[in-house]
Coordinates of C-alpha atoms and ligand atoms in Angstrom, one line a residue:
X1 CA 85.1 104.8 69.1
X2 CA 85.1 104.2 64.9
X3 CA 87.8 102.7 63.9
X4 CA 88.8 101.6 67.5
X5 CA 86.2 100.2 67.5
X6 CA 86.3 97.8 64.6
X7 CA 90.0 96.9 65.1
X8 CA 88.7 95.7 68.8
X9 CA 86.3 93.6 67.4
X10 CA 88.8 92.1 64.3
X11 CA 92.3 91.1 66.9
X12 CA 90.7 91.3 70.2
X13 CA 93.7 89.0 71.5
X14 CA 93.5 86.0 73.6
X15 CA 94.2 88.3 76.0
X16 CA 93.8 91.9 77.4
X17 CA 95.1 93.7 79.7
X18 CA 92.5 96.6 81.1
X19 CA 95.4 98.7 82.6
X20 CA 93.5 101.1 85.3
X21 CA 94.6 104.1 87.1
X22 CA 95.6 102.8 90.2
X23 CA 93.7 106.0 92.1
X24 CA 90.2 105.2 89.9
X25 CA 90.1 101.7 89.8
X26 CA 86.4 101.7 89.2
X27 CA 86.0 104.8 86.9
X28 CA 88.6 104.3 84.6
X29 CA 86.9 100.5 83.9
X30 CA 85.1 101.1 80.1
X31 CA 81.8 99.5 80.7
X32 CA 81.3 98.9 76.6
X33 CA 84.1 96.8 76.5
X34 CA 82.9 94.5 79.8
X35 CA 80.7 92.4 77.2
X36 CA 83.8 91.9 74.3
X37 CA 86.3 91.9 77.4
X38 CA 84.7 89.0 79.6
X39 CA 85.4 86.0 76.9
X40 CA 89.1 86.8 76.9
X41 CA 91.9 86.3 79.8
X42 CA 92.9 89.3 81.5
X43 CA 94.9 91.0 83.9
X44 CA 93.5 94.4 86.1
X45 CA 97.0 96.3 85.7
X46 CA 95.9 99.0 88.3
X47 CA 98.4 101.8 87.1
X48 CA 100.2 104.7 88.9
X49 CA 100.2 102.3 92.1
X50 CA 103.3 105.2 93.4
X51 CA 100.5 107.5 93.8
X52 CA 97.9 105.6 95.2
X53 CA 97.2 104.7 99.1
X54 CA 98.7 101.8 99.9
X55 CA 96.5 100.5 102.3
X56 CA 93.5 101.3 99.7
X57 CA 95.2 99.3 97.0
X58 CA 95.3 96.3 99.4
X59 CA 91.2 96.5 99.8
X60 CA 90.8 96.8 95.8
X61 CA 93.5 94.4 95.3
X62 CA 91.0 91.9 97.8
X63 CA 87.9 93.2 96.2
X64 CA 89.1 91.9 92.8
X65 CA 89.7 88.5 94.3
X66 CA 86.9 88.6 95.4
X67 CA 85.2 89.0 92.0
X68 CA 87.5 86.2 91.1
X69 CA 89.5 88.5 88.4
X70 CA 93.4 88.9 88.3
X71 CA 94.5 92.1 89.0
X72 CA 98.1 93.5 89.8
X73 CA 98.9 96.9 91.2
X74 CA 102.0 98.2 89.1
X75 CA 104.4 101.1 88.3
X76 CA 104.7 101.4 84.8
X77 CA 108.0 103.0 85.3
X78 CA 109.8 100.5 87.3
X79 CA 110.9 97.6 85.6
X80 CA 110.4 95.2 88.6
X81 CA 107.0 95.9 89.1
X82 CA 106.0 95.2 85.0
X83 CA 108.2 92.0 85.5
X84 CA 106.0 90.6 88.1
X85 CA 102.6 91.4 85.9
X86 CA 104.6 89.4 82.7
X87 CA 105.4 86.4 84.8
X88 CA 101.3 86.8 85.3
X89 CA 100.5 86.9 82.0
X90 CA 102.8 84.3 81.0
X91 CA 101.3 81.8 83.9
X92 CA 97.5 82.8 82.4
X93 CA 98.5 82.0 78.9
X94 CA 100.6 78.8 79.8
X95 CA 97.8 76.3 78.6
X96 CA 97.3 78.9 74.9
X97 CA 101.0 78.8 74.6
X98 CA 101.4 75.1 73.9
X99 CA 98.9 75.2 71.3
X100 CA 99.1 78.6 69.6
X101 CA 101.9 79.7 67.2
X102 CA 101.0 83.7 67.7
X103 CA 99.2 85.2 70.5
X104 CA 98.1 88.3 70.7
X105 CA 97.9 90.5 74.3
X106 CA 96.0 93.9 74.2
X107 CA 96.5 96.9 76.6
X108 CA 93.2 98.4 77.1
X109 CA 92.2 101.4 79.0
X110 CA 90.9 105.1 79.5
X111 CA 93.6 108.3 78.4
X112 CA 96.3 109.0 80.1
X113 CA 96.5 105.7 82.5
X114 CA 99.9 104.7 81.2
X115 CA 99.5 102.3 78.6
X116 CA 102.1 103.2 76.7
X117 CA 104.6 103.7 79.3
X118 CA 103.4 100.6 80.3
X119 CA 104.1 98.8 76.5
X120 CA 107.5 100.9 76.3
X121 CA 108.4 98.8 79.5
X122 CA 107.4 95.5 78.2
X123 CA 109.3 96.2 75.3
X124 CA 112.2 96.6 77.3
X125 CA 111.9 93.9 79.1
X126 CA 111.6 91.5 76.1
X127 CA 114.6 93.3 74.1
X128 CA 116.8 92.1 77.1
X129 CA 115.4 88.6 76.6
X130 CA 115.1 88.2 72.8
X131 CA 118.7 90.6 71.6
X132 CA 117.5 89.9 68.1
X133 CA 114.3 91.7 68.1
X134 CA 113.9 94.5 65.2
X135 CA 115.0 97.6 66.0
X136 CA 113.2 98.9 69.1
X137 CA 109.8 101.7 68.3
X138 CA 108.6 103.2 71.7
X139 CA 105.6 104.4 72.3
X140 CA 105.2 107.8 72.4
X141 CA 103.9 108.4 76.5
X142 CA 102.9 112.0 77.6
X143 CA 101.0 114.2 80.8
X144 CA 98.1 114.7 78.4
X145 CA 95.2 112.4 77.3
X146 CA 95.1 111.0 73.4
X147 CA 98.9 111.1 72.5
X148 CA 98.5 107.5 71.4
X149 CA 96.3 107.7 68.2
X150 CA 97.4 104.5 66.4
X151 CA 97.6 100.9 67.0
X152 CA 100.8 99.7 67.5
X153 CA 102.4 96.5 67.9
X154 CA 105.2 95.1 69.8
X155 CA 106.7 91.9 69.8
X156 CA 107.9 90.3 73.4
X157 CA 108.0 87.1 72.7
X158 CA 109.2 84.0 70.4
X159 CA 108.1 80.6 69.9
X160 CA 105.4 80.8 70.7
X161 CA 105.2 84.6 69.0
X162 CA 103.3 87.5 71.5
X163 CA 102.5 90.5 70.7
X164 CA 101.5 93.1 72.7
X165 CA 99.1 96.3 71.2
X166 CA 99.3 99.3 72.4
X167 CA 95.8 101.0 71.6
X168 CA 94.4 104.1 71.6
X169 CA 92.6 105.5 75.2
X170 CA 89.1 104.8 74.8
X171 CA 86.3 106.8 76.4
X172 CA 82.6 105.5 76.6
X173 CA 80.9 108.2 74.6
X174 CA 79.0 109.1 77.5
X175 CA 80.3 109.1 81.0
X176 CA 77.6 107.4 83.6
X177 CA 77.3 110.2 85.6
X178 CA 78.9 113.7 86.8
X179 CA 80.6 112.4 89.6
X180 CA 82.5 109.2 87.2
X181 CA 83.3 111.9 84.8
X182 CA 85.1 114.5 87.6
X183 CA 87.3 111.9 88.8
X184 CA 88.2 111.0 84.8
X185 CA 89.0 114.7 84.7
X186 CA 91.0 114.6 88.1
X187 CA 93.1 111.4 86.6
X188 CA 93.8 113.3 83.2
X189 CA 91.9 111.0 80.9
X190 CA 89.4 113.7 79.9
X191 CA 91.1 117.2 79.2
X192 CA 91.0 119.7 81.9
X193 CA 89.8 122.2 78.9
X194 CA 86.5 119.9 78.6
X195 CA 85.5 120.3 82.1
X196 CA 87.6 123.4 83.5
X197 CA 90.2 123.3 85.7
X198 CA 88.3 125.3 88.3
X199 CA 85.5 122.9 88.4
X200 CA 88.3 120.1 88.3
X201 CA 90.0 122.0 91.2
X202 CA 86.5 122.2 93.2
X203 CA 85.4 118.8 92.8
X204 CA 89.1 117.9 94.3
X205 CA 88.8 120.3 97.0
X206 CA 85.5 119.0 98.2
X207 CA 86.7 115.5 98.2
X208 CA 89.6 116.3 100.1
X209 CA 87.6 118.1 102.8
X210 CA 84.6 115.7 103.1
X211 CA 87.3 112.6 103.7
X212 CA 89.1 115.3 106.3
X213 CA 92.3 114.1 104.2
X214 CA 94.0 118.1 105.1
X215 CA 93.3 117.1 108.9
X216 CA 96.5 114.6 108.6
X217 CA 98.7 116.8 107.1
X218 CA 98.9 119.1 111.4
X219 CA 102.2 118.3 111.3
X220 CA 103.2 119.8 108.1
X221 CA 101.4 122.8 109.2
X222 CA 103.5 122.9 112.5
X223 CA 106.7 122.6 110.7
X224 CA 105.8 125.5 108.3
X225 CA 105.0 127.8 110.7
X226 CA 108.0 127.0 112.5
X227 CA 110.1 127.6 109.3
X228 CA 108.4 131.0 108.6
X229 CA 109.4 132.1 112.1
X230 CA 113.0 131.3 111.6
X231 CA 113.0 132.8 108.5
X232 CA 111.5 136.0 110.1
X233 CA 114.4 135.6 112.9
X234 CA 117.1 135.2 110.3
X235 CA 116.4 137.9 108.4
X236 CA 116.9 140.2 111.6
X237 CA 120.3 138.6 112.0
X238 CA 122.8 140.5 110.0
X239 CA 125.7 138.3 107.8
X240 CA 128.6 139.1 105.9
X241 CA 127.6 136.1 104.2
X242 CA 124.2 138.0 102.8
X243 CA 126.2 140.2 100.5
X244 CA 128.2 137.8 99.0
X245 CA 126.5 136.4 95.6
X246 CA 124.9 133.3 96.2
X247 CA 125.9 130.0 94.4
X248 CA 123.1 128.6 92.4
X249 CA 121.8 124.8 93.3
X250 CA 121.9 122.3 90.3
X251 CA 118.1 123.7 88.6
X252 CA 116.9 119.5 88.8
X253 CA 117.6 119.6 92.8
X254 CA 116.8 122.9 93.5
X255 CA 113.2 123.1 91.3
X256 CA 112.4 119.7 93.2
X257 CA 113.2 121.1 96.1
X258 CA 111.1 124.2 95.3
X259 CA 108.1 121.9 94.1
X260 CA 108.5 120.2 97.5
X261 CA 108.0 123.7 99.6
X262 CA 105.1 125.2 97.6
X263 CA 103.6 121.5 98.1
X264 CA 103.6 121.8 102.4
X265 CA 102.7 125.6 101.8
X266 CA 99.4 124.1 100.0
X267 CA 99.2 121.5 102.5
X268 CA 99.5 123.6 105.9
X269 CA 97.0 126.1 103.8
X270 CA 94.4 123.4 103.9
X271 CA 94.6 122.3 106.7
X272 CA 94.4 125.4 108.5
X273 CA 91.4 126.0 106.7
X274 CA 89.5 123.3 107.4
X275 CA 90.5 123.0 111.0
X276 CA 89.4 126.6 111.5
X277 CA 86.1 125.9 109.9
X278 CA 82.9 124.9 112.1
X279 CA 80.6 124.4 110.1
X280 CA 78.9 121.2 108.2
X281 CA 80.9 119.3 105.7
X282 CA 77.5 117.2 105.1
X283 CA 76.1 120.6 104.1
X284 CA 76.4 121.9 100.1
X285 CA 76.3 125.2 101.1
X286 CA 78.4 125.5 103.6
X287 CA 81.0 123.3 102.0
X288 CA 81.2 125.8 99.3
X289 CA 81.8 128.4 101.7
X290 CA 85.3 126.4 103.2
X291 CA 86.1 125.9 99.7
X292 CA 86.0 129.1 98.4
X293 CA 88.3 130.0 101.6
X294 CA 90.0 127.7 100.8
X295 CA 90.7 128.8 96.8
X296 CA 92.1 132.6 98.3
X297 CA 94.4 130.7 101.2
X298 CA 96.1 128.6 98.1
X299 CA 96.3 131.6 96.0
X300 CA 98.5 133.4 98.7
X301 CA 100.3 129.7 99.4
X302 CA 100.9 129.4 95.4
X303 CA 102.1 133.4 95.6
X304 CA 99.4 134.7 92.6
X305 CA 99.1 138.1 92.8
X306 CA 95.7 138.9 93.2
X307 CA 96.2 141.3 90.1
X308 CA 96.9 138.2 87.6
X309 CA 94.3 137.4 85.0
X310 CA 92.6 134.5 85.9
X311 CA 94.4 133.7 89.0
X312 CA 91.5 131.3 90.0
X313 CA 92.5 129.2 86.5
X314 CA 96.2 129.8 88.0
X315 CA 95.6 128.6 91.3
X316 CA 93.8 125.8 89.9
X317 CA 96.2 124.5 87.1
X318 CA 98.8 124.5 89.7
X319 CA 96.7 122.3 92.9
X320 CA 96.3 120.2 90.4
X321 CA 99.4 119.5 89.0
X322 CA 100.8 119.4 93.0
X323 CA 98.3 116.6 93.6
X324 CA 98.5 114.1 90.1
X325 CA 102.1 113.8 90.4
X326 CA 101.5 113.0 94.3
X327 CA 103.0 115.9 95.9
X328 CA 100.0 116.3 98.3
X329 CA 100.0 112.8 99.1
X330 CA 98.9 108.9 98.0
X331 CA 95.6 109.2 97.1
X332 CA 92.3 106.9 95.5
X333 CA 90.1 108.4 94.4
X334 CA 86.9 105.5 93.8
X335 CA 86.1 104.2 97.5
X336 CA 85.7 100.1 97.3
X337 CA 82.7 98.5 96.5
X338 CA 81.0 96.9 99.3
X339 CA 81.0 93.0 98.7
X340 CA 77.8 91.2 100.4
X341 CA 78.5 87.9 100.9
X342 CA 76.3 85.3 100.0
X343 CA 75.2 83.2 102.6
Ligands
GTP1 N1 103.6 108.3 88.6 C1 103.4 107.5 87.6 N2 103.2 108.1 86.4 C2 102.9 107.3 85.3 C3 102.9 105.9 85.5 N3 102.6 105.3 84.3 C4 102.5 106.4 83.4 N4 102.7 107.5 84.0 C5 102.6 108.9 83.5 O1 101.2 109.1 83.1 C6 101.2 109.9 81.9 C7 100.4 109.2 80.8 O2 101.1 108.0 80.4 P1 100.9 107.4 78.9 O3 101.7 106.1 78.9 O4 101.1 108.4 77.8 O5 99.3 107.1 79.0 P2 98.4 106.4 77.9 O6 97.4 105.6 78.6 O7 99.2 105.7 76.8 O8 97.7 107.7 77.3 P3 96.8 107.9 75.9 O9 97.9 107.8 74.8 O10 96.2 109.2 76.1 O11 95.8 106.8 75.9 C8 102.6 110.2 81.5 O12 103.0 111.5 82.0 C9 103.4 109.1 82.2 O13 104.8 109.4 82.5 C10 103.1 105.3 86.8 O14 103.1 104.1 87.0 N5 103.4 106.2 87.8

């Protein structure tokens, strides 16, 4: 952590924000921080809630309260939904406000969970209530983890003055266990390099079966099948239209459109897979067996020729792009912790 480190310690704010992914709301917490972290007010932002479950977010959201700790599940890209988590902060800080002249806020959190989008937001959002500010600096926010490597500050408030800081992802410098650092990997806040993508890919494909999530996808199957067979049929039927030259779609539309098929090709891969299979989930072994399946049914849905270099690193990169930016479905990835109550 160095420096991090020592800046955390000097202008830990009155407040933090521990911004989470919204699909590893346990794994993305930094358990060194708990100690500096507990004194201070703060918000659980869990990030990226437009990929997450809904239902699931309900039962962290509930499990928070029941910890007694704020938490808010946001978009970090829709202004609405950072709106509602500053009219939070702002309700928490109510009592400092009337006493302090400066306040300070910090957005905390693991690579890659959107804190600067998040703070690019904010900053937004203040510029529209405060015209005057100085001239606007945005974060810099991108698909890979440690683009932020400074501290920066933003002011989004007057009288009293808040700033928000915009910090550097911090890691613990060990990761509790294998199964904490996979899903970091799966979320993007450890490079895929570090662990492999085929590992990465593995670890998601396990998941995936042992939950049976590819069983809810039968319908997606159906309608693929039934689109290959009209496409078989169509290309019996003969057309004057086939030899005129096509008219290209807008490349936004028709890539997102794209995207969208080889996404229900993956899907309907998977789940014929799995339903097909008979044997244990429970077991290692045989799991292994479904999944390697598995790996040569999404090379042929992905189309990689099986003479490509490293079409298992192709066939990975690619399932895991289609499932972080949701394409396979809302997904969490941390299951809830069970709350005994105390009688
Ligand atoms: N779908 C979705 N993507 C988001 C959201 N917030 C951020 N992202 C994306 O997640 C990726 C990482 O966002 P950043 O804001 O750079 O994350 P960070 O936490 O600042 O990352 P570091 O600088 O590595 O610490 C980018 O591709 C963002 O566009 C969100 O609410 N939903």
């Amino acid at each position: 952590m160095g420096g991090v480190g020592k800046i955390l310690k000097k202008c830990l704010g009155e407040m933090s924000f521990n911004i989470g992914g919204g699909n590893i709301p346990l794994s993305s917490a930094n358990q060194d921080l708990q100690p500096r972290l507990s004194s201070k007010r703060r918000v659980i932002a869990l990030n990226k809630k437009d990929l997450a479950n809904p239902n699931i977010m309900h039962r962290w959201v509930d499990y928070f309260d029941s910890c007694k700790q704020d938490c808010l599940p946001i978009n970090a890209h829709s202004r609405s939904s950072v709106q509602k988590l500053l009219e939070l902060v702002e309700l928490k800080l109510k009592e400092k406000i009337a006493k302090e002249p400066t306040l300070l806020v910090m957005v905390v959190g693991v690579p890659n969970v959107g804190k600067s989008a998040l703070i690019n937001c904010i900053h937004q959002i203040a510029s529209s209530r405060f015209p005057v500010q100085e001239k606007k600096k945005r974060a810099k926010v991108g698909p890979l983890p440690g683009v932020t490597q400074d501290i920066a500050g933003f002011k989004i408030a007057q009288r009293p003055s808040i700033y928000v800081l915009d910090t550097p992802g911090v890691l613990v410098p060990t990761i509790a266990d294998i199964e904490t650092g996979l899903k970091l990997a799966l979320a993007g806040s450890v490079k895929d390099s570090v662990v492999g993508e085929e590992r990465i890919a593995q670890y998601l494909l396990a998941v995936l079966n042992t939950r049976q999530t590819p069983l809810h996808w039968r319908n997606v199957h159906i309608n693929t099948l039934k689109e290959l067979q009209k496409e078989t049929n169509d290309k019996h039927d003969y057309n004057i239209k086939d030899l005129l030259p096509r008219r290209q779609a807008p490349l936004v539309a028709s890539s997102g459109h794209y995207v969208e098929g080889v996404a229900k090709e993956v899907q309907s891969a998977l789940y014929s897979t799995l339903s097909e299979f008979r044997g244990d989930l429970e077991d290692e072994n045989e799991l292994e067996v479904l999944i390697e399946k598995q790996f040569e049914a999404l090379q042929k849905a992905l189309k990689i020729s099986n003479k490509a270099n490293e079409a298992r690193i192709m066939v990975s990169k690619k399932f895991l792009t289609l499932f972080r930016a949701g394409k396979l479905g809302p997904f969490i990835l941390d299951d809830v912790p069970i709350v005994t109550s105390k009688s």
